[in-house]
PDB file of C-alpha atoms in Angstrom:
ATOM      1  CA  MET A   1      -6.122   5.765  26.648  1.00 71.00           C
ATOM      2  CA  LYS A   2      -4.612   3.061  23.935  1.00 72.00           C
ATOM      3  CA  ARG A   3      -1.316   3.183  22.783  1.00 71.00           C
ATOM      4  CA  PHE A   4      -0.168   1.854  19.238  1.00 67.00           C
ATOM      5  CA  PRO A   5       3.363   0.111  19.191  1.00 69.00           C
ATOM      6  CA  THR A   6       6.179   2.315  18.687  1.00 81.00           C
ATOM      7  CA  HIS A   7       6.040   1.675  14.810  1.00 88.00           C
ATOM      8  CA  ILE A   8       3.372   0.258  12.708  1.00 92.00           C
ATOM      9  CA  VAL A   9       4.544  -2.642  10.452  1.00 97.00           C
ATOM     10  CA  ALA A  10       2.465  -2.553   7.219  1.00 98.00           C
ATOM     11  CA  VAL A  11       2.617  -4.182   3.713  1.00 98.00           C
ATOM     12  CA  PHE A  12       1.025  -3.391   0.368  1.00 98.00           C
ATOM     13  CA  GLY A  13       1.223  -4.994  -3.125  1.00 98.00           C
ATOM     14  CA  VAL A  14       1.249  -3.895  -6.692  1.00 98.00           C
ATOM     15  CA  VAL A  15      -0.878  -6.760  -8.271  1.00 98.00           C
ATOM     16  CA  GLU A  16      -0.627  -7.556 -11.953  1.00 98.00           C
ATOM     17  CA  ASN A  17      -3.007  -9.884 -13.853  1.00 98.00           C
ATOM     18  CA  ALA A  18      -2.134 -11.977 -16.730  1.00 98.00           C
ATOM     19  CA  ASN A  19      -2.548  -8.740 -18.976  1.00 98.00           C
ATOM     20  CA  ARG A  20       0.119  -6.956 -17.090  1.00 98.00           C
ATOM     21  CA  GLU A  21      -2.583  -4.767 -15.582  1.00 98.00           C
ATOM     22  CA  VAL A  22      -2.456  -3.215 -12.229  1.00 98.00           C
ATOM     23  CA  LEU A  23      -5.266  -3.747  -9.606  1.00 98.00           C
ATOM     24  CA  LEU A  24      -6.423  -0.476  -7.864  1.00 98.00           C
ATOM     25  CA  LEU A  25      -8.898  -0.226  -5.301  1.00 98.00           C
ATOM     26  CA  LYS A  26     -11.178   2.836  -4.367  1.00 98.00           C
ATOM     27  CA  HIS A  27     -11.153   3.630  -0.577  1.00 96.00           C
ATOM     28  CA  ARG A  28     -14.666   3.666   0.812  1.00 94.00           C
ATOM     29  CA  HIS A  29     -13.835   7.027   3.026  1.00 92.00           C
ATOM     30  CA  ARG A  30     -11.242   8.869   1.546  1.00 91.00           C
ATOM     31  CA  ASP A  31     -12.141   9.069  -2.247  1.00 91.00           C
ATOM     32  CA  ILE A  32      -8.656   7.785  -3.280  1.00 96.00           C
ATOM     33  CA  TRP A  33      -7.493   5.023  -5.413  1.00 98.00           C
ATOM     34  CA  MET A  34      -4.735   2.586  -3.862  1.00 98.00           C
ATOM     35  CA  PHE A  35      -3.034  -0.570  -3.740  1.00 98.00           C
ATOM     36  CA  PRO A  36      -4.339  -3.476  -1.403  1.00 98.00           C
ATOM     37  CA  GLY A  37      -2.384  -3.554   1.746  1.00 98.00           C
ATOM     38  CA  GLY A  38      -2.482  -2.915   5.531  1.00 97.00           C
ATOM     39  CA  GLN A  39      -1.298  -3.351   8.741  1.00 96.00           C
ATOM     40  CA  VAL A  40       0.561  -6.570   9.882  1.00 97.00           C
ATOM     41  CA  GLU A  41      -1.362  -8.318  12.847  1.00 95.00           C
ATOM     42  CA  VAL A  42      -0.104  -9.897  15.973  1.00 93.00           C
ATOM     43  CA  GLY A  43       1.141 -13.282  15.117  1.00 95.00           C
ATOM     44  CA  GLU A  44       1.324 -12.723  11.137  1.00 97.00           C
ATOM     45  CA  ASN A  45       4.190 -12.559   8.752  1.00 98.00           C
ATOM     46  CA  LEU A  46       4.586 -10.220   6.271  1.00 98.00           C
ATOM     47  CA  ILE A  47       3.236 -12.584   3.525  1.00 98.00           C
ATOM     48  CA  GLU A  48       0.174 -13.609   5.347  1.00 98.00           C
ATOM     49  CA  ALA A  49      -0.730 -10.176   5.972  1.00 98.00           C
ATOM     50  CA  LEU A  50      -0.666  -9.074   2.396  1.00 98.00           C
ATOM     51  CA  VAL A  51      -2.730 -11.957   1.296  1.00 98.00           C
ATOM     52  CA  ARG A  52      -5.137 -11.476   4.100  1.00 98.00           C
ATOM     53  CA  GLU A  53      -5.446  -7.796   3.351  1.00 98.00           C
ATOM     54  CA  ALA A  54      -5.873  -8.135  -0.497  1.00 98.00           C
ATOM     55  CA  ARG A  55      -8.666 -11.036   0.256  1.00 98.00           C
ATOM     56  CA  GLU A  56     -10.440  -8.358   2.799  1.00 97.00           C
ATOM     57  CA  GLU A  57     -10.209  -5.299   0.555  1.00 98.00           C
ATOM     58  CA  SER A  58     -10.873  -7.069  -2.553  1.00 97.00           C
ATOM     59  CA  GLY A  59     -12.400 -10.574  -2.345  1.00 97.00           C
ATOM     60  CA  MET A  60      -9.424 -11.737  -4.567  1.00 98.00           C
ATOM     61  CA  GLU A  61      -6.555 -14.088  -3.969  1.00 98.00           C
ATOM     62  CA  ILE A  62      -2.830 -13.030  -4.833  1.00 98.00           C
ATOM     63  CA  GLU A  63       0.495 -14.426  -5.108  1.00 98.00           C
ATOM     64  CA  PRO A  64       3.102 -12.278  -3.440  1.00 98.00           C
ATOM     65  CA  GLY A  65       6.683 -12.293  -5.247  1.00 98.00           C
ATOM     66  CA  HIS A  66       9.686 -10.081  -4.635  1.00 98.00           C
ATOM     67  CA  LEU A  67      10.047  -7.188  -1.948  1.00 98.00           C
ATOM     68  CA  PHE A  68      10.844  -4.086  -4.242  1.00 98.00           C
ATOM     69  CA  CYS A  69      10.441  -1.118  -1.580  1.00 98.00           C
ATOM     70  CA  ILE A  70      10.477  -0.561   2.129  1.00 98.00           C
ATOM     71  CA  THR A  71       9.223   2.796   2.999  1.00 98.00           C
ATOM     72  CA  SER A  72       9.097   4.768   6.464  1.00 97.00           C
ATOM     73  CA  ASN A  73       6.310   7.318   7.333  1.00 95.00           C
ATOM     74  CA  THR A  74       8.154   9.004   9.885  1.00 94.00           C
ATOM     75  CA  CYS A  75       5.475  11.456  11.127  1.00 91.00           C
ATOM     76  CA  THR A  76       3.144  11.021  13.968  1.00 86.00           C
ATOM     77  CA  TYR A  77      -0.189  12.447  14.248  1.00 82.00           C
ATOM     78  CA  PRO A  78      -3.250  12.509  16.566  1.00 84.00           C
ATOM     79  CA  GLY A  79      -4.877   9.211  17.072  1.00 80.00           C
ATOM     80  CA  TYR A  80      -8.579   8.033  16.453  1.00 82.00           C
ATOM     81  CA  ASP A  81     -10.679   5.351  18.182  1.00 83.00           C
ATOM     82  CA  GLY A  82      -9.295   5.766  21.602  1.00 84.00           C
ATOM     83  CA  TYR A  83      -5.538   6.025  20.660  1.00 80.00           C
ATOM     84  CA  ASP A  84      -3.777   8.784  21.509  1.00 83.00           C
ATOM     85  CA  THR A  85      -1.039   8.966  18.832  1.00 83.00           C
ATOM     86  CA  VAL A  86      -0.722   7.385  15.391  1.00 83.00           C
ATOM     87  CA  PRO A  87       3.082   6.534  15.466  1.00 86.00           C
ATOM     88  CA  SER A  88       5.693   6.087  12.366  1.00 92.00           C
ATOM     89  CA  LYS A  89       5.039   3.337  10.084  1.00 95.00           C
ATOM     90  CA  VAL A  90       7.208   0.928   8.136  1.00 97.00           C
ATOM     91  CA  ILE A  91       5.817  -0.427   5.224  1.00 98.00           C
ATOM     92  CA  MET A  92       7.042  -3.112   2.760  1.00 98.00           C
ATOM     93  CA  GLY A  93       6.153  -3.182  -0.886  1.00 98.00           C
ATOM     94  CA  PHE A  94       5.633  -6.372  -2.733  1.00 98.00           C
ATOM     95  CA  ALA A  95       5.291  -7.285  -6.562  1.00 98.00           C
ATOM     96  CA  CYS A  96       2.316  -9.497  -6.490  1.00 98.00           C
ATOM     97  CA  THR A  97       0.302 -11.777  -9.215  1.00 98.00           C
ATOM     98  CA  TYR A  98      -3.442 -12.057  -9.329  1.00 98.00           C
ATOM     99  CA  LYS A  99      -4.480 -15.791  -8.510  1.00 98.00           C
ATOM    100  CA  SER A 100      -8.281 -15.808  -8.511  1.00 98.00           C
ATOM    101  CA  GLY A 101     -11.574 -14.613  -7.459  1.00 97.00           C
ATOM    102  CA  ASP A 102     -13.684 -11.539  -8.368  1.00 96.00           C
ATOM    103  CA  PHE A 103     -13.988  -8.098  -6.800  1.00 97.00           C
ATOM    104  CA  GLY A 104     -16.432  -7.687  -3.587  1.00 94.00           C
ATOM    105  CA  GLU A 105     -16.800  -4.632  -1.700  1.00 93.00           C
ATOM    106  CA  SER A 106     -15.432  -4.316   1.716  1.00 95.00           C
ATOM    107  CA  ASP A 107     -15.796  -2.120   4.692  1.00 94.00           C
ATOM    108  CA  GLU A 108     -12.611  -0.417   2.887  1.00 95.00           C
ATOM    109  CA  THR A 109     -13.395  -0.257  -0.686  1.00 96.00           C
ATOM    110  CA  THR A 110     -16.152   0.185  -3.120  1.00 97.00           C
ATOM    111  CA  GLU A 111     -14.565  -0.337  -6.303  1.00 97.00           C
ATOM    112  CA  HIS A 112     -11.835  -1.634  -8.284  1.00 98.00           C
ATOM    113  CA  LEU A 113     -10.119  -1.240 -11.563  1.00 98.00           C
ATOM    114  CA  TRP A 114      -7.712  -3.072 -13.730  1.00 98.00           C
ATOM    115  CA  VAL A 115      -5.225  -0.424 -15.086  1.00 98.00           C
ATOM    116  CA  ALA A 116      -2.574  -0.539 -17.748  1.00 98.00           C
ATOM    117  CA  ARG A 117       0.955  -0.109 -15.912  1.00 98.00           C
ATOM    118  CA  ASP A 118       1.207   3.354 -17.705  1.00 98.00           C
ATOM    119  CA  ARG A 119      -2.167   4.505 -16.885  1.00 98.00           C
ATOM    120  CA  VAL A 120      -1.884   3.835 -13.119  1.00 98.00           C
ATOM    121  CA  LEU A 121      -0.761   7.313 -12.122  1.00 98.00           C
ATOM    122  CA  ASP A 122      -3.859   8.711 -13.775  1.00 98.00           C
ATOM    123  CA  TYR A 123      -5.842   7.386 -10.646  1.00 98.00           C
ATOM    124  CA  VAL A 124      -3.001   7.143  -7.773  1.00 98.00           C
ATOM    125  CA  LYS A 125      -2.476  10.914  -6.611  1.00 96.00           C
ATOM    126  CA  MET A 126      -1.218  10.354  -2.944  1.00 96.00           C
ATOM    127  CA  PRO A 127       2.334  11.584  -3.161  1.00 97.00           C
ATOM    128  CA  ASP A 128       3.810   8.533  -1.281  1.00 97.00           C
ATOM    129  CA  PHE A 129       1.821   6.050  -3.389  1.00 97.00           C
ATOM    130  CA  ILE A 130       3.176   7.858  -6.492  1.00 98.00           C
ATOM    131  CA  ASP A 131       6.834   7.362  -5.253  1.00 98.00           C
ATOM    132  CA  LYS A 132       6.034   3.688  -4.055  1.00 98.00           C
ATOM    133  CA  TYR A 133       4.840   3.057  -7.732  1.00 98.00           C
ATOM    134  CA  LYS A 134       7.767   4.423  -9.196  1.00 98.00           C
ATOM    135  CA  ALA A 135      10.040   2.385  -7.259  1.00 98.00           C
ATOM    136  CA  TYR A 136       7.894  -0.705  -8.513  1.00 98.00           C
ATOM    137  CA  LEU A 137       8.279   0.529 -12.244  1.00 98.00           C
ATOM    138  CA  GLU A 138      11.848   1.224 -11.561  1.00 97.00           C
ATOM    139  CA  PHE A 139      12.998  -2.056  -9.969  1.00 98.00           C
ATOM    140  CA  ASP A 140      16.363  -3.592 -10.882  1.00 97.00           C
ATOM    141  CA  GLY A 141      16.882  -6.162  -8.458  1.00 97.00           C
ATOM    142  CA  THR A 142      17.709  -3.670  -5.576  1.00 97.00           C
ATOM    143  CA  VAL A 143      15.158  -2.504  -3.062  1.00 98.00           C
ATOM    144  CA  ARG A 144      14.221   1.113  -2.847  1.00 98.00           C
ATOM    145  CA  TYR A 145      14.209   2.698   0.689  1.00 98.00           C
ATOM    146  CA  LEU A 146      12.305   5.993   1.290  1.00 97.00           C
ATOM    147  CA  SER A 147      11.964   7.443   4.374  1.00 97.00           C
ATOM    148  CA  TYR A 148       9.331  10.523   4.213  1.00 97.00           C
ATOM    149  CA  VAL A 149       6.571  12.506   6.219  1.00 95.00           C
ATOM    150  CA  THR A 150       2.916  13.102   5.144  1.00 92.00           C
ATOM    151  CA  LYS A 151       2.096  15.719   7.581  1.00 88.00           C
ATOM    152  CA  PRO A 152       1.813  18.653   7.505  1.00 89.00           C
ATOM    153  CA  ASN A 153       3.029  18.081   3.552  1.00 94.00           C
ATOM    154  CA  TYR A 154       4.525  15.329   2.066  1.00 96.00           C
ATOM    155  CA  LYS A 155       8.371  15.555   1.979  1.00 97.00           C
ATOM    156  CA  VAL A 156      11.036  12.788   1.246  1.00 97.00           C
ATOM    157  CA  ASP A 157      13.884  12.929   3.766  1.00 96.00           C
ATOM    158  CA  LEU A 158      15.899  10.006   2.369  1.00 97.00           C
ATOM    159  CA  GLU A 159      15.829   8.080  -0.595  1.00 97.00           C
ATOM    160  CA  THR A 160      18.446   5.374  -1.146  1.00 97.00           C
ATOM    161  CA  THR A 161      18.724   1.707  -2.447  1.00 96.00           C
ATOM    162  CA  LEU A 162      19.522  -1.495  -0.345  1.00 92.00           C
TER     163      LEU A 162
END
């Protein structure tokens, strides 16, 4: 049986273009709209991981900027692909700028949209993504920290600033 590390470290980015529209990606298997991001691989730093994930999921090049939130998904749940348990996750959110490239489908994504900032929540429906996007919109120079569980139901256990 394979085991994940104690925590999974992940990153995501809210990517804006020159028109201040936000990039959303449609997940291939879950029928949700999401921000680019994913797990940090061995030997990668956070910025490298975010740039790689955006490129893999969208075909686009981005420029990560400031950190606006850190979240902890503290629930665990049954694993997959030979893993026994999916552990807690620590996820960093970065404000990003679109640099170049055209959308291309990936193993994880099928579509993309550039959405006006005030319309993003018309598409993003996962509660943790909603809270992360609100932290982005409300960024005032302090980093928001959220600790939550997603299973069996979404619940924020702690919300503070750092």
